[in-house]
Amino acid sequence: MSQLNLTNNLTTINPPPRQSEDLPILVLLKESYLLWHSFLLNLPRFARYTLGEKIDGQFINILEITLTARYAKREDKLAFLLELSKKLDNLKFFVTLMWEAKGMDAGKYGQLSQKLASVGRMLGKWLQKIQTEQNNH
């Protein structure tokens, strides 16, 4: 029997281009969500189906609002960013509550809260930029 040379028959498939790379806050939010998602499956049962689901829903909502804000008209962006700021504050609150309820250990809480704090700083700068633009027009 002759040996099959499969390497010659394989084609390289490149992943689709990343659309969010030009918006750093979206990249960081996605990384934060993927980190959260890796924690979610290992949460204690009592936390997974209560606060865990709440936090997961908040993350999805924040990602949606960020995508919408990214493509919104200039005059509509501020409203989306203010909504995003409220939702991010809520998310931080529920993540802290999860840690306080012993549903998440301190190491995981630290990792996630650092990322969310960075998202908050980015959002603050984005808000400031939009408010300055609106005041100048």
Tab-separated table of C-alpha atoms in Angstrom:
chain	number	residue	atom	x	y	z
A	1	MET	CA	0.000	0.000	0.000
A	2	SER	CA	1.239	3.435	-0.766
A	3	GLN	CA	1.280	6.125	1.872
A	4	LEU	CA	-1.246	8.887	1.570
A	5	ASN	CA	0.124	12.371	1.562
A	6	LEU	CA	-2.703	14.298	3.167
A	7	THR	CA	-0.751	17.495	3.639
A	8	ASN	CA	-0.834	18.196	-0.093
A	9	ASN	CA	-4.604	17.857	-0.157
A	10	LEU	CA	-5.340	20.127	2.785
A	11	THR	CA	-6.187	23.710	2.120
A	12	THR	CA	-5.609	26.458	4.590
A	13	ILE	CA	-8.750	28.207	5.690
A	14	ASN	CA	-8.247	31.635	7.149
A	15	PRO	CA	-10.706	32.859	9.769
A	16	PRO	CA	-12.945	35.760	8.790
A	17	PRO	CA	-11.434	39.180	9.363
A	18	ARG	CA	-12.093	40.657	12.789
A	19	GLN	CA	-14.412	43.608	12.485
A	20	SER	CA	-13.980	44.871	16.025
A	21	GLU	CA	-10.222	45.452	15.863
A	22	ASP	CA	-10.604	49.112	15.022
A	23	LEU	CA	-12.704	49.800	18.140
A	24	PRO	CA	-10.567	49.002	21.196
A	25	ILE	CA	-13.466	49.120	23.671
A	26	LEU	CA	-15.293	46.447	21.703
A	27	VAL	CA	-12.196	44.255	21.635
A	28	LEU	CA	-11.802	44.610	25.414
A	29	LEU	CA	-15.505	43.959	26.025
A	30	LYS	CA	-15.303	40.825	23.920
A	31	GLU	CA	-12.226	39.649	25.852
A	32	SER	CA	-14.042	40.398	29.113
A	33	TYR	CA	-17.075	38.423	28.026
A	34	LEU	CA	-14.977	35.447	26.931
A	35	LEU	CA	-13.217	35.513	30.309
A	36	TRP	CA	-16.597	35.655	32.066
A	37	HIS	CA	-17.914	32.848	29.901
A	38	SER	CA	-14.978	30.648	30.928
A	39	PHE	CA	-15.940	31.284	34.577
A	40	LEU	CA	-19.684	30.779	34.088
A	41	LEU	CA	-19.593	27.026	33.557
A	42	ASN	CA	-17.594	26.527	36.760
A	43	LEU	CA	-19.720	28.682	39.037
A	44	PRO	CA	-21.523	26.968	41.875
A	45	ARG	CA	-25.004	25.898	40.825
A	46	PHE	CA	-26.717	28.339	43.205
A	47	ALA	CA	-24.895	31.239	41.558
A	48	ARG	CA	-24.877	30.055	37.946
A	49	TYR	CA	-28.650	30.157	37.514
A	50	THR	CA	-29.253	33.404	39.376
A	51	LEU	CA	-26.537	36.042	39.314
A	52	GLY	CA	-24.626	34.129	36.642
A	53	GLU	CA	-27.493	34.411	34.170
A	54	LYS	CA	-28.054	38.051	35.127
A	55	ILE	CA	-24.384	38.916	34.522
A	56	ASP	CA	-24.323	36.983	31.256
A	57	GLY	CA	-27.390	38.881	30.021
A	58	GLN	CA	-25.842	42.191	31.036
A	59	PHE	CA	-22.692	41.372	29.066
A	60	ILE	CA	-24.690	40.501	25.950
A	61	ASN	CA	-26.715	43.693	26.277
A	62	ILE	CA	-23.564	45.793	26.675
A	63	LEU	CA	-21.991	44.209	23.602
A	64	GLU	CA	-25.148	44.961	21.598
A	65	ILE	CA	-25.277	48.592	22.734
A	66	THR	CA	-21.586	49.043	21.934
A	67	LEU	CA	-22.073	47.675	18.424
A	68	THR	CA	-25.082	49.932	17.933
A	69	ALA	CA	-23.191	52.974	19.215
A	70	ARG	CA	-20.310	52.202	16.909
A	71	TYR	CA	-22.517	52.551	13.828
A	72	ALA	CA	-24.951	55.177	15.140
A	73	LYS	CA	-25.204	58.615	13.578
A	74	ARG	CA	-23.059	61.214	15.285
A	75	GLU	CA	-26.071	62.980	16.799
A	76	ASP	CA	-27.395	59.677	18.252
A	77	LYS	CA	-24.136	58.342	19.696
A	78	LEU	CA	-24.299	60.212	22.997
A	79	ALA	CA	-27.603	58.593	23.996
A	80	PHE	CA	-26.198	55.114	23.308
A	81	LEU	CA	-23.003	55.843	25.214
A	82	LEU	CA	-24.907	57.138	28.234
A	83	GLU	CA	-27.023	53.978	28.195
A	84	LEU	CA	-23.851	51.915	27.871
A	85	SER	CA	-22.385	53.688	30.889
A	86	LYS	CA	-25.444	52.819	33.018
A	87	LYS	CA	-25.369	49.191	31.895
A	88	LEU	CA	-21.644	48.909	32.586
A	89	ASP	CA	-22.167	50.260	36.112
A	90	ASN	CA	-24.916	47.670	36.634
A	91	LEU	CA	-22.640	44.902	35.358
A	92	LYS	CA	-19.844	45.929	37.725
A	93	PHE	CA	-22.329	45.928	40.605
A	94	PHE	CA	-23.582	42.414	39.837
A	95	VAL	CA	-20.047	41.057	39.357
A	96	THR	CA	-19.113	42.477	42.762
A	97	LEU	CA	-22.267	40.991	44.261
A	98	MET	CA	-21.336	37.597	42.787
A	99	TRP	CA	-17.941	37.800	44.493
A	100	GLU	CA	-19.457	38.961	47.801
A	101	ALA	CA	-21.940	36.048	47.679
A	102	LYS	CA	-18.980	33.662	47.321
A	103	GLY	CA	-20.030	32.645	43.829
A	104	MET	CA	-16.658	33.693	42.405
A	105	ASP	CA	-13.212	33.530	43.974
A	106	ALA	CA	-11.069	36.617	44.487
A	107	GLY	CA	-8.669	35.783	41.647
A	108	LYS	CA	-11.409	35.524	39.037
A	109	TYR	CA	-13.125	38.602	40.421
A	110	GLY	CA	-9.851	40.526	40.196
A	111	GLN	CA	-9.241	39.510	36.596
A	112	LEU	CA	-12.742	40.436	35.498
A	113	SER	CA	-13.040	43.655	37.484
A	114	GLN	CA	-9.715	44.934	36.089
A	115	LYS	CA	-10.949	44.424	32.535
A	116	LEU	CA	-14.266	46.096	33.322
A	117	ALA	CA	-12.464	49.041	34.931
A	118	SER	CA	-10.442	49.453	31.724
A	119	VAL	CA	-13.655	49.338	29.696
A	120	GLY	CA	-15.028	52.076	31.948
A	121	ARG	CA	-12.006	54.294	31.334
A	122	MET	CA	-12.283	53.767	27.571
A	123	LEU	CA	-15.981	54.551	27.679
A	124	GLY	CA	-15.307	57.720	29.665
A	125	LYS	CA	-12.864	58.925	27.019
A	126	TRP	CA	-15.308	58.057	24.226
A	127	LEU	CA	-18.095	59.941	26.021
A	128	GLN	CA	-15.836	62.926	26.549
A	129	LYS	CA	-14.898	62.971	22.867
A	130	ILE	CA	-18.523	62.825	21.706
A	131	GLN	CA	-19.618	65.524	24.175
A	132	THR	CA	-16.768	67.784	23.048
A	133	GLU	CA	-17.683	67.235	19.384
A	134	GLN	CA	-21.331	68.033	20.077
A	135	ASN	CA	-20.418	71.194	21.979
A	136	ASN	CA	-18.235	72.377	19.074
A	137	HIS	CA	-20.942	71.870	16.446
